[in-house]
């Protein structure tokens, strides 16, 4: 297969503000800012972008993140302004994950890995 994910774009009516929130949450740097389109790059060729779309509502796509200490990352992200949505466990307890929402209501998950 020759395709790989290079960027995920989130539609929002406040791209600069949301990009700054994710920049604080994940690190990286602003690699492009055209006002209505702001990109956060992570140095490995991947990026997360935020584009202006009037009247947008949170999307149906979400991002899954893994962390060595998921509980610590969840607490840090909630402190930074994320909203705790739910905690889940895979059947048989194989792994757990927490669903959070960014300041625009876009949901994302944090787990120890799976």
Backbone atoms as SQL, in Angstrom:
CREATE TABLE atoms (id INTEGER PRIMARY KEY, chain TEXT, resi INTEGER, resn TEXT, atom TEXT, x REAL, y REAL, z REAL);
INSERT INTO atoms VALUES
  (1, 'A', 1, 'UNK', 'N', 0.852, -1.182, 0.000),
  (2, 'A', 1, 'UNK', 'CA', 0.000, 0.000, 0.000),
  (3, 'A', 1, 'UNK', 'C', 0.889, 1.235, 0.000),
  (4, 'A', 2, 'UNK', 'N', 0.514, 2.254, -0.764),
  (5, 'A', 2, 'UNK', 'CA', 1.342, 3.446, -0.880),
  (6, 'A', 2, 'UNK', 'C', 0.775, 4.652, -0.147),
  (7, 'A', 3, 'UNK', 'N', -0.407, 4.539, 0.423),
  (8, 'A', 3, 'UNK', 'CA', -0.997, 5.671, 1.136),
  (9, 'A', 3, 'UNK', 'C', -0.559, 5.682, 2.591),
  (10, 'A', 4, 'UNK', 'N', -0.378, 6.887, 3.129),
  (11, 'A', 4, 'UNK', 'CA', -0.129, 7.054, 4.561),
  (12, 'A', 4, 'UNK', 'C', -0.792, 8.340, 4.998),
  (13, 'A', 5, 'UNK', 'N', -1.178, 8.396, 6.234),
  (14, 'A', 5, 'UNK', 'CA', -1.812, 9.604, 6.754),
  (15, 'A', 5, 'UNK', 'C', -0.738, 10.656, 6.966),
  (16, 'A', 6, 'UNK', 'N', -0.941, 11.818, 6.390),
  (17, 'A', 6, 'UNK', 'CA', -0.017, 12.931, 6.549),
  (18, 'A', 6, 'UNK', 'C', -0.624, 14.045, 7.377),
  (19, 'A', 7, 'UNK', 'N', -1.951, 14.181, 7.312),
  (20, 'A', 7, 'UNK', 'CA', -2.613, 15.290, 7.973),
  (21, 'A', 7, 'UNK', 'C', -4.065, 14.926, 8.244),
  (22, 'A', 8, 'UNK', 'N', -4.575, 15.399, 9.339),
  (23, 'A', 8, 'UNK', 'CA', -5.996, 15.320, 9.649),
  (24, 'A', 8, 'UNK', 'C', -6.482, 16.753, 9.764),
  (25, 'A', 9, 'UNK', 'N', -7.573, 17.076, 9.058),
  (26, 'A', 9, 'UNK', 'CA', -8.116, 18.432, 9.076),
  (27, 'A', 9, 'UNK', 'C', -9.441, 18.449, 9.820),
  (28, 'A', 10, 'UNK', 'N', -9.565, 19.393, 10.730),
  (29, 'A', 10, 'UNK', 'CA', -10.765, 19.556, 11.537),
  (30, 'A', 10, 'UNK', 'C', -11.475, 20.832, 11.077),
  (31, 'A', 11, 'UNK', 'N', -12.758, 20.720, 10.737),
  (32, 'A', 11, 'UNK', 'CA', -13.566, 21.886, 10.382),
  (33, 'A', 11, 'UNK', 'C', -13.998, 22.588, 11.661),
  (34, 'A', 12, 'UNK', 'N', -13.868, 23.908, 11.687),
  (35, 'A', 12, 'UNK', 'CA', -14.197, 24.680, 12.878),
  (36, 'A', 12, 'UNK', 'C', -14.497, 26.120, 12.478),
  (37, 'A', 13, 'UNK', 'N', -15.224, 26.843, 13.315),
  (38, 'A', 13, 'UNK', 'CA', -15.433, 28.256, 13.039),
  (39, 'A', 13, 'UNK', 'C', -14.421, 29.127, 13.784),
  (40, 'A', 14, 'UNK', 'N', -13.434, 28.489, 14.413),
  (41, 'A', 14, 'UNK', 'CA', -12.369, 29.234, 15.110),
  (42, 'A', 14, 'UNK', 'C', -11.038, 28.481, 14.973),
  (43, 'A', 15, 'UNK', 'N', -10.461, 28.446, 13.778),
  (44, 'A', 15, 'UNK', 'CA', -9.269, 27.645, 13.528),
  (45, 'A', 15, 'UNK', 'C', -8.046, 28.044, 14.350),
  (46, 'A', 16, 'UNK', 'N', -7.792, 29.327, 14.520),
  (47, 'A', 16, 'UNK', 'CA', -6.618, 29.750, 15.273),
  (48, 'A', 16, 'UNK', 'C', -6.673, 29.338, 16.732),
  (49, 'A', 17, 'UNK', 'N', -7.822, 29.544, 17.346),
  (50, 'A', 17, 'UNK', 'CA', -7.994, 29.205, 18.760),
  (51, 'A', 17, 'UNK', 'C', -7.898, 27.701, 18.986),
  (52, 'A', 18, 'UNK', 'N', -8.548, 26.923, 18.112),
  (53, 'A', 18, 'UNK', 'CA', -8.511, 25.473, 18.276),
  (54, 'A', 18, 'UNK', 'C', -7.118, 24.929, 17.986),
  (55, 'A', 19, 'UNK', 'N', -6.426, 25.486, 17.005),
  (56, 'A', 19, 'UNK', 'CA', -5.048, 25.066, 16.716),
  (57, 'A', 19, 'UNK', 'C', -4.151, 25.318, 17.922),
  (58, 'A', 20, 'UNK', 'N', -4.321, 26.457, 18.581),
  (59, 'A', 20, 'UNK', 'CA', -3.519, 26.766, 19.770),
  (60, 'A', 20, 'UNK', 'C', -3.805, 25.778, 20.897),
  (61, 'A', 21, 'UNK', 'N', -5.073, 25.381, 21.044),
  (62, 'A', 21, 'UNK', 'CA', -5.409, 24.420, 22.097),
  (63, 'A', 21, 'UNK', 'C', -4.716, 23.088, 21.832),
  (64, 'A', 22, 'UNK', 'N', -4.810, 22.588, 20.580),
  (65, 'A', 22, 'UNK', 'CA', -4.169, 21.311, 20.243),
  (66, 'A', 22, 'UNK', 'C', -2.655, 21.422, 20.289),
  (67, 'A', 23, 'UNK', 'N', -2.100, 22.571, 19.938),
  (68, 'A', 23, 'UNK', 'CA', -0.657, 22.791, 20.037),
  (69, 'A', 23, 'UNK', 'C', -0.208, 22.640, 21.492),
  (70, 'A', 24, 'UNK', 'N', -0.960, 23.220, 22.405),
  (71, 'A', 24, 'UNK', 'CA', -0.640, 23.087, 23.831),
  (72, 'A', 24, 'UNK', 'C', -0.822, 21.648, 24.306),
  (73, 'A', 25, 'UNK', 'N', -1.807, 20.949, 23.765),
  (74, 'A', 25, 'UNK', 'CA', -2.085, 19.580, 24.189),
  (75, 'A', 25, 'UNK', 'C', -1.064, 18.586, 23.670),
  (76, 'A', 26, 'UNK', 'N', -0.576, 18.783, 22.435),
  (77, 'A', 26, 'UNK', 'CA', 0.283, 17.784, 21.788),
  (78, 'A', 26, 'UNK', 'C', 1.711, 18.219, 21.536),
  (79, 'A', 27, 'UNK', 'N', 1.992, 19.504, 21.650),
  (80, 'A', 27, 'UNK', 'CA', 3.317, 19.982, 21.267),
  (81, 'A', 27, 'UNK', 'C', 3.334, 20.273, 19.781),
  (82, 'A', 28, 'UNK', 'N', 4.503, 20.282, 19.198),
  (83, 'A', 28, 'UNK', 'CA', 4.637, 20.600, 17.786),
  (84, 'A', 28, 'UNK', 'C', 4.826, 22.084, 17.589),
  (85, 'A', 29, 'UNK', 'N', 4.508, 22.548, 16.389),
  (86, 'A', 29, 'UNK', 'CA', 4.636, 23.963, 16.075),
  (87, 'A', 29, 'UNK', 'C', 3.640, 24.338, 14.986),
  (88, 'A', 30, 'UNK', 'N', 3.273, 25.616, 14.959),
  (89, 'A', 30, 'UNK', 'CA', 2.425, 26.113, 13.885),
  (90, 'A', 30, 'UNK', 'C', 3.303, 26.169, 12.638),
  (91, 'A', 31, 'UNK', 'N', 2.946, 25.388, 11.622),
  (92, 'A', 31, 'UNK', 'CA', 3.741, 25.344, 10.395),
  (93, 'A', 31, 'UNK', 'C', 3.085, 26.118, 9.260),
  (94, 'A', 32, 'UNK', 'N', 1.835, 26.485, 9.402),
  (95, 'A', 32, 'UNK', 'CA', 1.140, 27.328, 8.423),
  (96, 'A', 32, 'UNK', 'C', -0.010, 28.027, 9.139),
  (97, 'A', 33, 'UNK', 'N', -0.182, 29.301, 8.827),
  (98, 'A', 33, 'UNK', 'CA', -1.307, 30.058, 9.382),
  (99, 'A', 33, 'UNK', 'C', -1.777, 31.045, 8.332),
  (100, 'A', 34, 'UNK', 'N', -2.848, 30.675, 7.639),
  (101, 'A', 34, 'UNK', 'CA', -3.449, 31.528, 6.632),
  (102, 'A', 34, 'UNK', 'C', -4.762, 32.095, 7.138),
  (103, 'A', 35, 'UNK', 'N', -4.883, 32.231, 8.462),
  (104, 'A', 35, 'UNK', 'CA', -6.097, 32.790, 9.046),
  (105, 'A', 35, 'UNK', 'C', -7.247, 31.803, 9.079),
  (106, 'A', 36, 'UNK', 'N', -7.719, 31.404, 7.913),
  (107, 'A', 36, 'UNK', 'CA', -8.826, 30.459, 7.851),
  (108, 'A', 36, 'UNK', 'C', -8.349, 29.009, 7.785),
  (109, 'A', 37, 'UNK', 'N', -7.031, 28.814, 7.807),
  (110, 'A', 37, 'UNK', 'CA', -6.457, 27.469, 7.794),
  (111, 'A', 37, 'UNK', 'C', -5.154, 27.516, 8.575),
  (112, 'A', 38, 'UNK', 'N', -5.111, 26.766, 9.679),
  (113, 'A', 38, 'UNK', 'CA', -3.931, 26.756, 10.543),
  (114, 'A', 38, 'UNK', 'C', -3.484, 25.317, 10.706),
  (115, 'A', 39, 'UNK', 'N', -2.174, 25.074, 10.528),
  (116, 'A', 39, 'UNK', 'CA', -1.630, 23.723, 10.601),
  (117, 'A', 39, 'UNK', 'C', -0.631, 23.610, 11.751),
  (118, 'A', 40, 'UNK', 'N', -0.776, 22.539, 12.531),
  (119, 'A', 40, 'UNK', 'CA', 0.169, 22.202, 13.588),
  (120, 'A', 40, 'UNK', 'C', 0.969, 21.005, 13.093),
  (121, 'A', 41, 'UNK', 'N', 2.292, 21.173, 12.969),
  (122, 'A', 41, 'UNK', 'CA', 3.173, 20.095, 12.516),
  (123, 'A', 41, 'UNK', 'C', 3.903, 19.469, 13.689),
  (124, 'A', 42, 'UNK', 'N', 4.229, 18.190, 13.547),
  (125, 'A', 42, 'UNK', 'CA', 4.838, 17.452, 14.651),
  (126, 'A', 42, 'UNK', 'C', 6.263, 16.992, 14.381),
  (127, 'A', 43, 'UNK', 'N', 6.875, 17.428, 13.296),
  (128, 'A', 43, 'UNK', 'CA', 8.276, 17.124, 13.041),
  (129, 'A', 43, 'UNK', 'C', 8.541, 15.758, 12.433),
  (130, 'A', 44, 'UNK', 'N', 7.537, 14.905, 12.388),
  (131, 'A', 44, 'UNK', 'CA', 7.707, 13.577, 11.795),
  (132, 'A', 44, 'UNK', 'C', 6.991, 13.478, 10.455),
  (133, 'A', 45, 'UNK', 'N', 6.561, 14.629, 9.930),
  (134, 'A', 45, 'UNK', 'CA', 5.830, 14.657, 8.675),
  (135, 'A', 45, 'UNK', 'C', 4.325, 14.648, 8.854),
  (136, 'A', 46, 'UNK', 'N', 3.841, 14.410, 10.056),
  (137, 'A', 46, 'UNK', 'CA', 2.398, 14.414, 10.306),
  (138, 'A', 46, 'UNK', 'C', 1.961, 15.793, 10.791),
  (139, 'A', 47, 'UNK', 'N', 0.681, 16.075, 10.616),
  (140, 'A', 47, 'UNK', 'CA', 0.157, 17.356, 11.072),
  (141, 'A', 47, 'UNK', 'C', -1.337, 17.257, 11.334),
  (142, 'A', 48, 'UNK', 'N', -1.822, 18.227, 12.061),
  (143, 'A', 48, 'UNK', 'CA', -3.226, 18.373, 12.395),
  (144, 'A', 48, 'UNK', 'C', -3.599, 19.795, 11.995),
  (145, 'A', 49, 'UNK', 'N', -4.606, 19.932, 11.130),
  (146, 'A', 49, 'UNK', 'CA', -4.970, 21.250, 10.620),
  (147, 'A', 49, 'UNK', 'C', -6.392, 21.620, 11.012),
  (148, 'A', 50, 'UNK', 'N', -6.643, 22.912, 11.017),
  (149, 'A', 50, 'UNK', 'CA', -7.936, 23.446, 11.417),
  (150, 'A', 50, 'UNK', 'C', -8.360, 24.462, 10.366),
  (151, 'A', 51, 'UNK', 'N', -9.485, 24.193, 9.715),
  (152, 'A', 51, 'UNK', 'CA', -9.943, 25.090, 8.649),
  (153, 'A', 51, 'UNK', 'C', -11.297, 25.682, 8.988),
  (154, 'A', 52, 'UNK', 'N', -11.458, 26.946, 8.606),
  (155, 'A', 52, 'UNK', 'CA', -12.692, 27.650, 8.887),
  (156, 'A', 52, 'UNK', 'C', -13.824, 27.102, 8.021),
  (157, 'A', 53, 'UNK', 'N', -14.910, 26.711, 8.686),
  (158, 'A', 53, 'UNK', 'CA', -16.151, 26.330, 8.023),
  (159, 'A', 53, 'UNK', 'C', -17.261, 26.941, 8.863),
  (160, 'A', 54, 'UNK', 'N', -18.003, 27.863, 8.277),
  (161, 'A', 54, 'UNK', 'CA', -19.054, 28.564, 9.012),
  (162, 'A', 54, 'UNK', 'C', -20.134, 27.597, 9.487),
  (163, 'A', 55, 'UNK', 'N', -20.528, 27.769, 10.747),
  (164, 'A', 55, 'UNK', 'CA', -21.627, 26.995, 11.309),
  (165, 'A', 55, 'UNK', 'C', -21.341, 25.520, 11.476),
  (166, 'A', 56, 'UNK', 'N', -20.095, 25.161, 11.562),
  (167, 'A', 56, 'UNK', 'CA', -19.747, 23.742, 11.674),
  (168, 'A', 56, 'UNK', 'C', -20.152, 23.179, 13.029),
  (169, 'A', 57, 'UNK', 'N', -20.440, 21.906, 13.040),
  (170, 'A', 57, 'UNK', 'CA', -20.736, 21.169, 14.273),
  (171, 'A', 57, 'UNK', 'C', -19.649, 20.119, 14.427),
  (172, 'A', 58, 'UNK', 'N', -19.415, 19.635, 15.644),
  (173, 'A', 58, 'UNK', 'CA', -18.400, 18.605, 15.829),
  (174, 'A', 58, 'UNK', 'C', -18.628, 17.439, 14.864),
  (175, 'A', 59, 'UNK', 'N', -17.527, 16.927, 14.316),
  (176, 'A', 59, 'UNK', 'CA', -17.604, 15.883, 13.299),
  (177, 'A', 59, 'UNK', 'C', -17.821, 14.488, 13.853),
  (178, 'A', 60, 'UNK', 'N', -17.956, 13.547, 12.950),
  (179, 'A', 60, 'UNK', 'CA', -18.153, 12.155, 13.318),
  (180, 'A', 60, 'UNK', 'C', -16.842, 11.388, 13.342),
  (181, 'A', 61, 'UNK', 'N', -15.746, 12.025, 12.986),
  (182, 'A', 61, 'UNK', 'CA', -14.435, 11.383, 13.010),
  (183, 'A', 61, 'UNK', 'C', -13.720, 11.805, 14.281),
  (184, 'A', 62, 'UNK', 'N', -12.996, 10.882, 14.872),
  (185, 'A', 62, 'UNK', 'CA', -12.209, 11.271, 16.028),
  (186, 'A', 62, 'UNK', 'C', -10.825, 10.621, 15.949),
  (187, 'A', 63, 'UNK', 'N', -9.915, 11.150, 16.742),
  (188, 'A', 63, 'UNK', 'CA', -8.524, 10.694, 16.762),
  (189, 'A', 63, 'UNK', 'C', -8.307, 9.854, 18.006),
  (190, 'A', 64, 'UNK', 'N', -7.572, 8.755, 17.880),
  (191, 'A', 64, 'UNK', 'CA', -7.174, 7.927, 19.018),
  (192, 'A', 64, 'UNK', 'C', -5.709, 8.198, 19.326),
  (193, 'A', 65, 'UNK', 'N', -5.429, 8.483, 20.591),
  (194, 'A', 65, 'UNK', 'CA', -4.061, 8.717, 21.053),
  (195, 'A', 65, 'UNK', 'C', -3.686, 7.648, 22.060),
  (196, 'A', 66, 'UNK', 'N', -2.405, 7.315, 22.123),
  (197, 'A', 66, 'UNK', 'CA', -1.900, 6.410, 23.146),
  (198, 'A', 66, 'UNK', 'C', -0.867, 7.164, 23.984),
  (199, 'A', 67, 'UNK', 'N', -0.748, 6.767, 25.238),
  (200, 'A', 67, 'UNK', 'CA', 0.208, 7.384, 26.155),
  (201, 'A', 67, 'UNK', 'C', 0.697, 6.337, 27.137),
  (202, 'A', 68, 'UNK', 'N', 1.922, 6.497, 27.597),
  (203, 'A', 68, 'UNK', 'CA', 2.453, 5.577, 28.598),
  (204, 'A', 68, 'UNK', 'C', 1.627, 5.625, 29.869),
  (205, 'A', 69, 'UNK', 'N', 1.197, 6.816, 30.258),
  (206, 'A', 69, 'UNK', 'CA', 0.351, 6.993, 31.441),
  (207, 'A', 69, 'UNK', 'C', -0.921, 7.718, 31.005),
  (208, 'A', 70, 'UNK', 'N', -1.891, 6.951, 30.535),
  (209, 'A', 70, 'UNK', 'CA', -3.117, 7.531, 29.986),
  (210, 'A', 70, 'UNK', 'C', -3.863, 8.372, 31.019),
  (211, 'A', 71, 'UNK', 'N', -3.933, 7.906, 32.250),
  (212, 'A', 71, 'UNK', 'CA', -4.662, 8.651, 33.284),
  (213, 'A', 71, 'UNK', 'C', -4.033, 10.029, 33.508),
  (214, 'A', 72, 'UNK', 'N', -2.727, 10.086, 33.501),
  (215, 'A', 72, 'UNK', 'CA', -2.029, 11.356, 33.680),
  (216, 'A', 72, 'UNK', 'C', -2.318, 12.292, 32.502),
  (217, 'A', 73, 'UNK', 'N', -2.311, 11.759, 31.275),
  (218, 'A', 73, 'UNK', 'CA', -2.595, 12.576, 30.098),
  (219, 'A', 73, 'UNK', 'C', -4.046, 13.053, 30.085),
  (220, 'A', 74, 'UNK', 'N', -4.963, 12.187, 30.471),
  (221, 'A', 74, 'UNK', 'CA', -6.373, 12.582, 30.542),
  (222, 'A', 74, 'UNK', 'C', -6.532, 13.736, 31.534),
  (223, 'A', 75, 'UNK', 'N', -5.926, 13.616, 32.690),
  (224, 'A', 75, 'UNK', 'CA', -6.016, 14.681, 33.702),
  (225, 'A', 75, 'UNK', 'C', -5.417, 15.980, 33.168),
  (226, 'A', 76, 'UNK', 'N', -4.298, 15.892, 32.490),
  (227, 'A', 76, 'UNK', 'CA', -3.644, 17.084, 31.934),
  (228, 'A', 76, 'UNK', 'C', -4.536, 17.749, 30.887),
  (229, 'A', 77, 'UNK', 'N', -5.135, 16.946, 30.015),
  (230, 'A', 77, 'UNK', 'CA', -5.977, 17.494, 28.952),
  (231, 'A', 77, 'UNK', 'C', -7.263, 18.107, 29.501),
  (232, 'A', 78, 'UNK', 'N', -7.850, 17.486, 30.519),
  (233, 'A', 78, 'UNK', 'CA', -9.041, 18.058, 31.157),
  (234, 'A', 78, 'UNK', 'C', -8.680, 19.379, 31.826),
  (235, 'A', 79, 'UNK', 'N', -7.557, 19.425, 32.492),
  (236, 'A', 79, 'UNK', 'CA', -7.085, 20.668, 33.116),
  (237, 'A', 79, 'UNK', 'C', -6.888, 21.763, 32.070),
  (238, 'A', 80, 'UNK', 'N', -6.487, 21.361, 30.857),
  (239, 'A', 80, 'UNK', 'CA', -6.238, 22.317, 29.774),
  (240, 'A', 80, 'UNK', 'C', -7.511, 22.741, 29.047),
  (241, 'A', 81, 'UNK', 'N', -8.653, 22.132, 29.393),
  (242, 'A', 81, 'UNK', 'CA', -9.910, 22.561, 28.799),
  (243, 'A', 81, 'UNK', 'C', -10.692, 21.495, 28.066),
  (244, 'A', 82, 'UNK', 'N', -10.187, 20.271, 27.997),
  (245, 'A', 82, 'UNK', 'CA', -10.953, 19.183, 27.385),
  (246, 'A', 82, 'UNK', 'C', -12.103, 18.811, 28.327),
  (247, 'A', 83, 'UNK', 'N', -13.135, 18.211, 27.767),
  (248, 'A', 83, 'UNK', 'CA', -14.268, 17.733, 28.550),
  (249, 'A', 83, 'UNK', 'C', -14.237, 16.218, 28.591),
  (250, 'A', 84, 'UNK', 'N', -14.378, 15.653, 29.794),
  (251, 'A', 84, 'UNK', 'CA', -14.451, 14.198, 29.943),
  (252, 'A', 84, 'UNK', 'C', -15.821, 13.742, 29.454),
  (253, 'A', 85, 'UNK', 'N', -15.845, 12.791, 28.514),
  (254, 'A', 85, 'UNK', 'CA', -17.106, 12.303, 27.957),
  (255, 'A', 85, 'UNK', 'C', -17.463, 10.946, 28.552),
  (256, 'A', 86, 'UNK', 'N', -16.519, 9.993, 28.535),
  (257, 'A', 86, 'UNK', 'CA', -16.828, 8.642, 29.020),
  (258, 'A', 86, 'UNK', 'C', -15.546, 7.830, 29.166),
  (259, 'A', 87, 'UNK', 'N', -15.643, 6.788, 29.982),
  (260, 'A', 87, 'UNK', 'CA', -14.579, 5.798, 30.111),
  (261, 'A', 87, 'UNK', 'C', -15.122, 4.478, 29.582),
  (262, 'A', 88, 'UNK', 'N', -14.268, 3.719, 28.890),
  (263, 'A', 88, 'UNK', 'CA', -14.688, 2.446, 28.303),
  (264, 'A', 88, 'UNK', 'C', -13.651, 1.365, 28.574),
  (265, 'A', 89, 'UNK', 'N', -14.109, 0.123, 28.495),
  (266, 'A', 89, 'UNK', 'CA', -13.224, -1.033, 28.649),
  (267, 'A', 89, 'UNK', 'C', -13.567, -2.048, 27.575),
  (268, 'A', 90, 'UNK', 'N', -12.545, -2.564, 26.902),
  (269, 'A', 90, 'UNK', 'CA', -12.755, -3.601, 25.895),
  (270, 'A', 90, 'UNK', 'C', -13.232, -4.871, 26.593),
  (271, 'A', 91, 'UNK', 'N', -13.989, -5.714, 25.889),
  (272, 'A', 91, 'UNK', 'CA', -14.455, -6.974, 26.488),
  (273, 'A', 91, 'UNK', 'C', -13.291, -7.774, 27.060),
  (274, 'A', 92, 'UNK', 'N', -13.495, -8.277, 28.254),
  (275, 'A', 92, 'UNK', 'CA', -12.451, -9.043, 28.920),
  (276, 'A', 92, 'UNK', 'C', -11.358, -8.193, 29.540),
  (277, 'A', 93, 'UNK', 'N', -11.516, -6.869, 29.489),
  (278, 'A', 93, 'UNK', 'CA', -10.535, -5.983, 30.110),
  (279, 'A', 93, 'UNK', 'C', -9.230, -5.859, 29.352),
  (280, 'A', 94, 'UNK', 'N', -9.244, -6.171, 28.048),
  (281, 'A', 94, 'UNK', 'CA', -8.015, -6.128, 27.246),
  (282, 'A', 94, 'UNK', 'C', -7.344, -4.761, 27.312),
  (283, 'A', 95, 'UNK', 'N', -8.127, -3.696, 27.271),
  (284, 'A', 95, 'UNK', 'CA', -7.594, -2.354, 27.447),
  (285, 'A', 95, 'UNK', 'C', -8.742, -1.406, 27.769),
  (286, 'A', 96, 'UNK', 'N', -8.386, -0.246, 28.298),
  (287, 'A', 96, 'UNK', 'CA', -9.377, 0.782, 28.612),
  (288, 'A', 96, 'UNK', 'C', -9.027, 2.051, 27.843),
  (289, 'A', 97, 'UNK', 'N', -10.025, 2.900, 27.666),
  (290, 'A', 97, 'UNK', 'CA', -9.776, 4.185, 27.030),
  (291, 'A', 97, 'UNK', 'C', -10.764, 5.206, 27.559),
  (292, 'A', 98, 'UNK', 'N', -10.383, 6.452, 27.425),
  (293, 'A', 98, 'UNK', 'CA', -11.210, 7.570, 27.855),
  (294, 'A', 98, 'UNK', 'C', -11.542, 8.422, 26.645),
  (295, 'A', 99, 'UNK', 'N', -12.810, 8.786, 26.532),
  (296, 'A', 99, 'UNK', 'CA', -13.259, 9.679, 25.476),
  (297, 'A', 99, 'UNK', 'C', -13.295, 11.089, 26.059),
  (298, 'A', 100, 'UNK', 'N', -12.643, 12.012, 25.370),
  (299, 'A', 100, 'UNK', 'CA', -12.637, 13.423, 25.738),
  (300, 'A', 100, 'UNK', 'C', -13.173, 14.228, 24.560),
  (301, 'A', 101, 'UNK', 'N', -13.465, 15.496, 24.800),
  (302, 'A', 101, 'UNK', 'CA', -13.859, 16.406, 23.718),
  (303, 'A', 101, 'UNK', 'C', -13.031, 17.674, 23.835),
  (304, 'A', 102, 'UNK', 'N', -12.560, 18.169, 22.683),
  (305, 'A', 102, 'UNK', 'CA', -11.808, 19.419, 22.684),
  (306, 'A', 102, 'UNK', 'C', -12.770, 20.592, 22.889),
  (307, 'A', 103, 'UNK', 'N', -12.275, 21.833, 22.969),
  (308, 'A', 103, 'UNK', 'CA', -13.159, 22.973, 23.231),
  (309, 'A', 103, 'UNK', 'C', -14.264, 23.188, 22.193),
  (310, 'A', 104, 'UNK', 'N', -14.145, 22.601, 20.993),
  (311, 'A', 104, 'UNK', 'CA', -15.210, 22.695, 19.989),
  (312, 'A', 104, 'UNK', 'C', -16.180, 21.529, 20.072),
  (313, 'A', 105, 'UNK', 'N', -15.902, 20.554, 20.937),
  (314, 'A', 105, 'UNK', 'CA', -16.762, 19.387, 21.070),
  (315, 'A', 105, 'UNK', 'C', -16.341, 18.192, 20.231),
  (316, 'A', 106, 'UNK', 'N', -15.199, 18.304, 19.523),
  (317, 'A', 106, 'UNK', 'CA', -14.681, 17.176, 18.749),
  (318, 'A', 106, 'UNK', 'C', -14.146, 16.119, 19.702),
  (319, 'A', 107, 'UNK', 'N', -14.645, 14.911, 19.588),
  (320, 'A', 107, 'UNK', 'CA', -14.232, 13.856, 20.510),
  (321, 'A', 107, 'UNK', 'C', -12.937, 13.183, 20.062),
  (322, 'A', 108, 'UNK', 'N', -12.161, 12.745, 21.050),
  (323, 'A', 108, 'UNK', 'CA', -10.937, 11.991, 20.803),
  (324, 'A', 108, 'UNK', 'C', -10.732, 11.050, 21.975),
  (325, 'A', 109, 'UNK', 'N', -9.922, 10.015, 21.769),
  (326, 'A', 109, 'UNK', 'CA', -9.721, 8.987, 22.805),
  (327, 'A', 109, 'UNK', 'C', -8.266, 8.937, 23.241),
  (328, 'A', 110, 'UNK', 'N', -8.069, 8.583, 24.501),
  (329, 'A', 110, 'UNK', 'CA', -6.737, 8.381, 25.061),
  (330, 'A', 110, 'UNK', 'C', -6.712, 7.028, 25.745),
  (331, 'A', 111, 'UNK', 'N', -5.710, 6.210, 25.412),
  (332, 'A', 111, 'UNK', 'CA', -5.577, 4.883, 26.040),
  (333, 'A', 111, 'UNK', 'C', -4.107, 4.585, 26.303),
  (334, 'A', 112, 'UNK', 'N', -3.893, 3.475, 26.983),
  (335, 'A', 112, 'UNK', 'CA', -2.527, 2.967, 27.208),
  (336, 'A', 112, 'UNK', 'C', -1.998, 2.287, 25.951),
  (337, 'A', 113, 'UNK', 'N', -2.841, 2.100, 24.980),
  (338, 'A', 113, 'UNK', 'CA', -2.466, 1.384, 23.757),
  (339, 'A', 113, 'UNK', 'C', -3.307, 0.129, 23.636),
  (340, 'A', 114, 'UNK', 'N', -3.366, -0.386, 22.430),
  (341, 'A', 114, 'UNK', 'CA', -4.152, -1.596, 22.184),
  (342, 'A', 114, 'UNK', 'C', -3.619, -2.336, 20.992);
